[in-house]
Amino acid sequence: MFSSPTSSFELLQELSNDPDNKELLHDVGKRITNSSYDEELAQAISSVIGGKKSLGKRALKHPVISNPLTWSNCIGEQKCKATQIRHPDSCRDLVNAVNDAREQGLTVRAVGSGHSFSDVALTEGILLDPKNMKKVIPLDISSLFEPFRGSTLFSVESGITIRELNDELDKRNLALVNMGAYSGHTLAGAISTGTHGTGLNLGPMASNVQSLVVVSETAVIYQIEPSNGITDPVKFASRNPGIVLMQDDDWFQSSVIAMGCMGLIYSYTLDVLPSFLLRESRSLDTWESLKPYFLNGSRSPLLASHRHFEIDINPYAVNGVHSCVKVVRDLDNGPAYGDRGLKNWLSCLLTKFSSVEGSLVDFFNSFPKLTPTAINETLAALVDIDCVGTSHEIMDLGAVHDVKAQALELSFDARNFVSSIDNLLSIFAQAAEDDDWYVSGPISLRFVEHSAAYLAPQEGRDTCMVELDVLVGINNGESLLRAIKEKMCVEGSGVRVHWGLDLGTVYAGEMHDMFPKFDRWLSVYRQMNSSGIFDNAFTKRLNISMAKTRS
């Protein structure tokens, strides 16, 4: 008869020698869920795994320039060695960069904040870091068809971060219509890759763009708008002789989400709103109890009744159910009150295992079968929140820089997302059962209105976006995400990717199936990058580099 050890240290030692022992897993799991064991359990974990610091390298708040010509993203996973690195602070600097690249036979690309887990920004030519391009641009309302709209339009340079943009809007009692969950992205990086928030009546950030100013491959400056754009061409031409106004739907819907392939973006004019408050509530539930409410997909009343709706699900069942946190946010008249507490799952994870955070990855790698219980605890720490705050404070989930994490994000048709999520959960279960492959956090479901942008993950349909996160260093964690992408993104499935979170997994043969308007996007791209000056690893991966076609 099995006799259970009495200390957490003894339990973990036994489990190290017998990792599939269900009784030991049950006993350790009970201690993880019992806060009175937190300190003892943390000490035991450190002792059993030897206090290893395999992820002693901290995640970086900013992209890295390790020598004058080398750039990498925030987790060091995407790297390039450029011929030059520049820090433009004006449209003229972008024009000069293009002219210099043409004269020297180089490519040119602008990077963002380094939070894409994709090769979209990499270049071996001239690399532009736009962090100095963050000025607010006075709006010329006299050039608008409807000058009265000027009060809810905002023009700004493309290198500003979302956090800095929120600060500028705050000063003017204005606010973004919606934003992604992290405010450290540059505006151009967020918009150009399809970044989104959540809310079935709210599109991705690109949906709030009315105009963008782009330096082309020939150094011509274009202001690009839809065919029925906000600007009066006659008035604009008389006031802006150095800029070509292009009001064309194909150009606009292609260039607004183009991953840097169609030029250097100088600025945006955005739709904004008067400042507003949001009330956020988080509650613990299970996927099994919630999904009957979503059998009508995007037409489900529960989704339609909230401005923002999000679900964070444990990808692994514990006692036969998948725990989840339901997050709703709605407009509120105020006043502001309450504390959001811990904003995201990683903060909760580090709080639960605060004394072993340097060995967190070693813990998951040593005891992978404890992952489901640990994620449940993470979710439980996110709930019992009811607060009101400014819109950007509530929409920003913050970042955790103590450990590194990366993500894959998939896009499902919201009309039948329940079956897609069930399929995804079955893949997680099978990988855990067959190979002991686990991710280390919940999956996040966000619901986004359809977009007209040709390469938006939400193009032509309301969408359920699903983000899959994993700590860097988890055994086979990235391999699991890649395997999931291959199993979910089969021909005819309609499953797409978020361009900043695709892990470099999308290739040329998938584009027409994923994006029905890819040919229209390609047509504009071939006009705007005919010389191949904006070619890079991303265009090579999609087999659309233009340098090889030049005569």
XYZ file of C-alpha atoms in Angstrom:
551
model
C 0.000 0.000 0.000
C 1.367 3.420 -0.976
C 2.251 5.601 1.997
C 2.216 9.282 1.170
C 5.286 11.280 2.305
C 4.435 14.072 4.693
C 6.582 16.980 3.480
C 6.381 18.750 0.137
C 10.083 18.053 -0.376
C 9.516 14.312 0.036
C 6.492 14.402 -2.233
C 8.416 16.127 -5.009
C 11.374 13.782 -4.615
C 9.042 10.827 -5.006
C 7.378 12.465 -7.983
C 10.743 13.090 -9.626
C 11.371 9.350 -9.532
C 7.825 8.372 -10.507
C 6.420 11.250 -12.622
C 3.329 9.338 -13.795
C 2.174 8.313 -10.304
C -1.400 9.583 -10.136
C -1.598 9.540 -6.344
C 1.554 11.635 -6.024
C 0.297 14.040 -8.687
C -2.964 14.334 -6.780
C -1.206 15.019 -3.475
C 1.131 17.656 -4.921
C -1.780 19.198 -6.808
C -3.733 19.573 -3.566
C -0.797 21.422 -2.011
C -0.511 23.747 -5.006
C -4.154 24.709 -4.509
C -3.789 25.177 -0.745
C -2.212 28.555 0.013
C -1.050 27.395 3.445
C 1.561 25.261 1.655
C 2.871 28.061 -0.571
C 6.109 28.813 1.272
C 6.977 25.199 2.040
C 6.144 24.106 -1.512
C 8.232 26.878 -3.048
C 11.240 25.909 -0.936
C 10.748 22.260 -1.838
C 10.600 23.075 -5.564
C 13.852 25.043 -5.334
C 15.544 22.211 -3.464
C 14.338 19.378 -5.685
C 15.158 21.019 -8.984
C 18.472 22.197 -7.606
C 17.746 25.911 -7.783
C 18.625 25.887 -11.459
C 18.251 29.163 -13.276
C 17.835 28.019 -16.841
C 15.801 31.130 -17.549
C 17.996 33.478 -15.576
C 17.982 35.581 -18.750
C 15.208 38.095 -18.267
C 12.762 39.115 -20.908
C 13.666 42.481 -22.336
C 11.512 45.577 -22.136
C 12.884 46.760 -25.463
C 14.444 45.194 -28.556
C 18.183 44.643 -28.310
C 20.987 46.202 -30.278
C 23.857 44.017 -29.034
C 26.371 45.653 -31.336
C 25.940 48.681 -33.569
C 24.500 46.628 -36.430
C 22.648 43.737 -34.754
C 18.994 43.871 -33.725
C 16.788 41.281 -32.028
C 13.259 41.165 -30.682
C 12.369 41.237 -26.980
C 13.070 37.543 -26.375
C 16.099 37.299 -28.665
C 14.313 34.845 -30.952
C 14.248 37.017 -34.114
C 17.618 38.511 -35.043
C 19.220 40.308 -37.938
C 22.490 42.023 -38.786
C 21.812 45.203 -40.699
C 24.177 47.177 -42.906
C 23.106 50.344 -41.101
C 20.863 51.186 -38.151
C 19.288 54.630 -38.097
C 16.952 56.506 -35.762
C 14.754 58.743 -37.925
C 12.780 61.533 -36.315
C 11.044 63.050 -39.354
C 9.457 62.215 -42.672
C 12.533 63.716 -44.358
C 14.704 61.128 -42.605
C 12.536 58.356 -44.097
C 12.875 59.896 -47.557
C 16.650 60.058 -47.109
C 16.754 56.422 -46.021
C 14.903 55.310 -49.143
C 17.120 57.415 -51.420
C 20.268 56.080 -49.746
C 19.041 52.496 -50.016
C 18.335 52.963 -53.718
C 21.754 54.485 -54.372
C 23.580 51.782 -52.408
C 21.513 48.842 -53.667
C 20.218 48.030 -50.188
C 16.859 47.067 -48.734
C 15.255 49.184 -46.004
C 12.843 48.301 -43.198
C 11.450 49.876 -40.051
C 11.229 47.800 -36.866
C 8.803 48.317 -33.994
C 9.029 47.578 -30.298
C 10.325 44.048 -30.863
C 7.249 42.229 -29.586
C 6.513 40.255 -32.751
C 7.464 36.588 -32.762
C 7.815 36.688 -36.518
C 10.358 37.752 -39.134
C 8.231 40.667 -40.397
C 10.771 43.361 -39.419
C 14.111 41.711 -40.196
C 16.455 43.245 -42.769
C 20.068 42.982 -43.867
C 19.950 46.481 -45.334
C 19.096 49.773 -43.622
C 17.178 49.176 -40.387
C 15.144 52.072 -39.034
C 14.312 52.271 -35.321
C 11.414 54.780 -35.200
C 11.351 55.433 -31.451
C 12.048 59.147 -32.014
C 9.073 59.523 -34.348
C 6.374 60.093 -31.752
C 5.178 63.638 -32.259
C 1.532 64.643 -32.406
C 0.778 66.251 -35.789
C -1.623 69.204 -35.924
C -4.648 68.197 -37.963
C -5.428 70.444 -40.946
C -9.217 70.460 -40.599
C -9.525 72.915 -43.480
C -8.552 70.080 -45.874
C -11.307 67.777 -44.633
C -14.560 67.226 -46.454
C -16.260 67.518 -43.067
C -14.233 69.863 -40.834
C -16.524 69.151 -37.874
C -15.048 65.615 -37.729
C -11.740 67.086 -36.648
C -12.676 66.845 -32.969
C -12.537 63.030 -33.116
C -9.591 62.628 -35.496
C -6.010 62.463 -34.254
C -2.800 62.542 -36.306
C 0.458 61.210 -34.903
C 3.819 59.857 -36.045
C 4.080 56.093 -36.423
C 6.861 55.354 -33.932
C 4.873 56.399 -30.865
C 4.037 53.558 -28.503
C 0.434 52.862 -27.579
C 1.253 53.897 -24.007
C 2.669 57.238 -25.163
C -0.301 57.717 -27.487
C -2.710 57.118 -24.607
C -0.885 59.764 -22.583
C -1.213 62.285 -25.414
C -4.891 61.503 -25.868
C -5.477 61.763 -22.115
C -4.149 65.326 -22.146
C -6.851 66.195 -24.682
C -9.680 64.237 -23.012
C -9.647 61.747 -25.874
C -9.217 57.967 -26.063
C -8.558 55.150 -28.515
C -11.696 53.338 -29.642
C -9.990 50.041 -28.777
C -6.477 48.665 -28.337
C -4.575 45.465 -27.871
C -3.748 43.996 -24.487
C -0.237 45.499 -24.343
C 0.631 49.192 -24.603
C 4.357 48.825 -25.331
C 3.904 48.244 -29.076
C 4.644 51.019 -31.520
C 1.552 52.279 -33.292
C 2.822 51.178 -36.711
C 3.865 47.766 -35.433
C 0.468 47.169 -33.848
C -1.619 48.334 -36.796
C 0.532 46.798 -39.539
C 0.368 43.275 -38.103
C -3.357 43.239 -37.321
C -3.299 43.860 -33.569
C -6.746 43.899 -31.968
C -8.581 44.109 -28.687
C -11.818 42.314 -27.972
C -15.450 43.136 -28.695
C -17.672 41.940 -31.534
C -18.608 45.518 -32.405
C -14.977 46.618 -32.407
C -12.603 45.842 -35.268
C -8.810 45.540 -35.112
C -6.844 48.752 -34.611
C -6.568 49.090 -38.393
C -10.325 49.682 -38.526
C -9.807 53.038 -36.821
C -7.276 54.285 -39.369
C -8.646 56.991 -41.660
C -5.402 57.926 -43.353
C -1.728 56.935 -43.397
C 1.296 58.735 -44.801
C 3.818 56.430 -46.467
C 7.229 56.984 -48.067
C 7.288 54.843 -51.194
C 10.084 52.918 -52.906
C 10.803 55.968 -55.100
C 10.784 58.326 -52.079
C 7.456 59.785 -53.171
C 5.297 60.583 -50.132
C 1.735 59.283 -50.346
C -1.212 59.998 -48.115
C -3.353 56.886 -48.555
C -7.082 56.828 -47.814
C -10.158 54.885 -48.900
C -11.955 56.030 -52.047
C -14.430 57.981 -49.904
C -11.644 59.318 -47.686
C -11.825 62.161 -45.196
C -9.713 64.566 -47.278
C -10.853 66.988 -49.986
C -8.344 66.423 -52.847
C -8.542 69.976 -54.194
C -7.969 71.623 -50.824
C -5.265 69.099 -49.931
C -3.268 69.617 -53.152
C -3.072 73.368 -52.632
C -1.757 72.976 -49.104
C 0.517 69.910 -49.494
C 2.432 70.153 -52.781
C 5.014 67.589 -51.677
C 2.516 64.804 -50.891
C 0.430 62.730 -53.304
C -3.095 62.006 -52.039
C -4.079 58.472 -53.082
C -7.743 57.756 -52.371
C -8.175 54.185 -53.515
C -9.784 51.269 -51.693
C -7.307 48.671 -52.937
C -4.314 50.761 -51.948
C -5.773 51.571 -48.546
C -7.003 48.071 -47.619
C -3.679 46.608 -48.768
C -1.308 49.049 -47.104
C -3.014 49.406 -43.717
C -2.013 45.825 -42.775
C 1.082 45.129 -44.856
C 3.809 44.105 -42.393
C 6.129 46.825 -43.706
C 6.078 45.447 -47.251
C 4.694 48.545 -48.995
C 6.747 51.431 -47.686
C 7.891 53.319 -44.621
C 4.926 54.574 -42.611
C 5.427 58.100 -41.336
C 2.092 58.833 -39.670
C -1.544 57.893 -39.109
C -4.794 59.770 -38.715
C -7.063 57.806 -36.394
C -10.666 57.861 -35.341
C -10.738 58.510 -31.589
C -13.436 59.078 -28.965
C -13.993 61.442 -26.071
C -12.462 59.935 -22.931
C -14.570 57.190 -21.389
C -14.600 54.824 -18.434
C -14.884 51.054 -18.498
C -16.069 48.692 -15.821
C -14.294 45.334 -15.714
C -15.591 42.185 -14.040
C -13.826 38.821 -13.935
C -15.417 35.592 -12.771
C -14.366 31.960 -12.586
C -16.292 29.448 -14.680
C -15.718 26.384 -16.858
C -15.667 26.070 -20.625
C -18.145 23.214 -20.377
C -20.721 25.388 -18.610
C -20.172 28.443 -20.815
C -20.133 26.940 -24.295
C -23.899 26.178 -24.489
C -24.362 29.966 -24.467
C -22.266 30.204 -27.638
C -23.936 27.619 -29.856
C -25.089 30.479 -32.100
C -21.502 31.662 -32.408
C -21.153 35.367 -33.072
C -24.939 35.787 -32.800
C -24.955 34.624 -29.175
C -26.619 37.192 -26.886
C -23.884 36.850 -24.259
C -21.298 38.176 -26.709
C -23.544 40.914 -28.043
C -24.483 42.241 -24.611
C -20.982 43.460 -23.662
C -18.621 45.983 -25.245
C -15.700 43.660 -24.522
C -15.860 39.932 -23.884
C -12.921 37.595 -23.292
C -12.431 34.053 -22.025
C -9.161 32.647 -20.665
C -9.306 28.839 -20.665
C -7.096 26.201 -19.098
C -6.178 24.070 -22.139
C -6.095 21.013 -19.862
C -9.048 19.487 -18.060
C -8.819 19.021 -14.292
C -11.441 16.671 -12.866
C -13.061 16.531 -16.281
C -13.577 20.267 -16.841
C -11.580 23.156 -18.271
C -11.519 26.041 -15.800
C -11.791 29.483 -17.333
C -12.060 33.145 -16.454
C -14.796 35.206 -18.077
C -13.831 38.860 -18.522
C -16.408 41.509 -19.447
C -15.905 45.245 -19.861
C -18.634 47.795 -20.437
C -19.032 51.556 -20.561
C -19.568 53.154 -17.169
C -20.502 56.648 -16.014
C -18.125 56.473 -13.057
C -16.695 57.416 -10.766
C -13.601 55.242 -11.033
C -13.150 52.750 -8.220
C -11.472 49.491 -7.304
C -8.182 47.807 -8.063
C -7.605 45.546 -11.051
C -5.273 43.370 -8.998
C -3.112 41.053 -11.084
C -3.718 41.857 -14.738
C -2.544 38.749 -16.570
C -1.894 35.044 -16.130
C 1.890 35.369 -16.064
C 1.782 37.849 -13.185
C -0.418 35.374 -11.314
C 1.946 32.521 -12.050
C 4.934 34.460 -10.762
C 2.994 35.499 -7.664
C 2.052 31.910 -6.864
C 5.653 30.732 -7.289
C 7.330 33.994 -6.325
C 10.255 32.464 -4.495
C 11.191 30.202 -7.412
C 10.528 32.485 -10.374
C 14.103 32.038 -11.649
C 13.444 28.292 -11.772
C 9.871 28.456 -13.007
C 10.630 26.838 -16.347
C 12.676 24.132 -14.612
C 9.679 23.417 -12.404
C 7.358 22.904 -15.375
C 9.971 20.856 -17.211
C 10.618 18.681 -14.147
C 6.931 18.115 -13.372
C 5.015 18.658 -16.635
C 1.952 16.773 -15.406
C 1.436 19.435 -12.713
C 0.871 22.026 -15.447
C -2.960 21.711 -15.492
C -3.214 22.297 -11.733
C -0.771 25.218 -11.852
C -2.782 26.871 -14.631
C -5.971 26.430 -12.598
C -4.339 28.274 -9.718
C -3.219 30.997 -12.091
C -6.785 31.491 -13.306
C -8.214 31.475 -9.787
C -5.913 34.363 -8.868
C -7.341 36.500 -11.688
C -10.948 36.597 -10.476
C -13.121 38.469 -7.984
C -12.315 41.715 -9.740
C -14.868 44.493 -10.162
C -13.467 47.918 -10.923
C -13.955 51.047 -13.026
C -11.146 52.987 -14.664
C -10.118 54.942 -17.729
C -10.502 52.956 -20.931
C -6.813 52.435 -21.608
C -6.066 51.460 -18.004
C -8.711 48.745 -18.172
C -7.806 47.481 -21.660
C -4.069 47.256 -20.936
C -3.149 43.876 -19.458
C 0.415 44.992 -18.861
C 3.574 42.992 -19.377
C 5.790 40.813 -17.233
C 9.493 41.195 -17.824
C 10.763 38.651 -15.294
C 10.581 35.705 -17.671
C 10.342 35.246 -21.396
C 7.208 34.086 -23.160
C 6.123 33.800 -26.756
C 2.833 33.109 -28.462
C 0.962 31.832 -31.476
C -2.390 33.425 -32.285
C -5.012 31.824 -34.507
C -8.123 33.343 -36.068
C -11.384 31.353 -36.232
C -14.691 32.222 -37.852
C -16.808 33.422 -34.926
C -19.945 31.857 -36.394
C -18.824 28.372 -35.333
C -15.971 28.949 -32.918
C -17.172 26.456 -30.275
C -16.323 23.431 -32.410
C -12.958 25.008 -33.247
C -12.125 25.480 -29.562
C -13.200 21.920 -28.738
C -10.965 20.666 -31.535
C -8.077 22.756 -30.223
C -8.543 21.430 -26.674
C -8.506 17.860 -27.977
C -5.136 18.528 -29.650
C -3.749 19.840 -26.353
C -5.048 16.750 -24.542
C -3.595 14.365 -27.101
C -0.165 16.028 -27.051
C -0.094 15.850 -23.258
C -1.215 12.218 -23.207
C 1.061 10.973 -25.981
C 4.208 13.072 -25.582
C 4.057 15.027 -22.288
C 3.994 18.229 -24.351
C 2.433 21.147 -22.474
C 2.109 24.893 -22.689
C 2.418 26.830 -19.441
C -0.562 29.171 -19.497
C -4.213 29.523 -20.463
C -5.472 30.189 -23.975
C -7.203 33.529 -24.481
C -10.327 33.963 -26.615
C -11.039 37.475 -27.896
C -13.867 38.398 -30.231
C -13.295 40.947 -33.003
C -15.525 42.561 -35.598
C -14.860 41.889 -39.274
C -12.315 44.026 -41.104
C -12.042 45.259 -44.694
C -8.213 45.120 -44.695
C -7.176 42.424 -47.155
C -4.645 40.657 -44.897
C -6.401 41.249 -41.595
C -6.987 38.026 -39.642
C -10.579 39.299 -39.377
C -11.033 40.082 -43.102
C -14.640 39.600 -44.158
C -15.884 37.882 -41.003
C -16.423 38.367 -37.288
C -13.633 36.477 -35.622
C -12.667 34.581 -32.497
C -8.959 35.202 -31.973
C -7.189 32.607 -29.821
C -3.798 33.330 -28.291
C -1.648 30.395 -27.148
C 1.219 31.389 -24.829
C 4.219 29.431 -23.632
C 7.210 30.299 -21.478
C 10.440 30.243 -23.448
C 12.416 27.163 -22.438
C 9.447 24.862 -21.805
C 10.398 21.477 -23.247
C 8.803 21.192 -26.704
C 6.619 24.234 -26.001
C 7.325 25.939 -29.300
C 7.146 22.601 -31.100
C 3.664 22.114 -29.653
C 2.526 25.526 -30.899
C 3.884 24.773 -34.362
C 2.177 21.378 -34.395
C -1.110 23.003 -33.404
C -0.801 25.494 -36.246
C -0.260 22.673 -38.740
C -3.214 20.674 -37.444
C -5.616 23.619 -37.265
C -4.648 25.508 -40.430
C -5.534 22.815 -42.946
C -6.855 23.702 -46.383
C -10.472 24.769 -46.263
C -10.511 25.261 -42.488
C -10.648 29.051 -42.719
C -8.165 29.310 -39.837
C -5.774 32.255 -40.131
C -2.909 33.742 -38.131
C -2.015 37.009 -36.417
C 0.999 38.286 -38.362
C 2.992 39.318 -35.304
C 2.354 35.961 -33.600
C 2.713 33.417 -36.395
C 6.151 32.047 -35.330
C 7.165 32.083 -39.002
C 4.809 29.197 -39.791
C 2.823 30.587 -42.752
C 4.112 29.979 -46.275
C 3.215 30.918 -49.842
C 1.015 27.918 -50.544
C -1.368 28.814 -47.700
C -2.007 32.455 -48.506
C -4.836 32.154 -51.027
C -6.722 29.714 -48.818
C -6.308 31.843 -45.686
C -6.898 35.241 -47.280
C -9.434 35.351 -50.137
C -8.286 38.836 -51.216
C -4.581 38.011 -51.286
C -4.398 38.593 -55.057
C -5.731 42.124 -54.630
C -3.157 42.745 -51.910
C -0.423 41.325 -54.167
C -1.402 43.600 -57.014
C -0.851 46.715 -54.887
C 2.268 45.246 -53.303
C 3.861 44.693 -56.718
C 3.296 48.356 -57.507
C 4.683 49.602 -54.195
C 7.674 47.259 -53.970
C 8.466 46.745 -57.649
C 12.172 47.318 -57.002
C 12.367 44.896 -54.063
C 13.632 47.638 -51.754
C 11.295 46.405 -48.988
C 12.168 42.706 -49.456
C 13.198 40.776 -46.355
C 12.961 37.363 -44.683
C 9.181 37.680 -44.474
C 8.694 38.359 -48.201
C 11.093 35.512 -48.969
C 9.072 33.152 -46.766
C 5.896 34.058 -48.640
C 7.749 33.828 -51.982
C 6.817 37.390 -52.915
C 10.247 39.063 -52.894
C 10.511 41.363 -55.892
C 14.284 41.701 -56.300
C 14.407 38.406 -58.206
C 11.921 39.782 -60.776
C 13.796 43.007 -61.516
C 15.252 43.329 -65.003
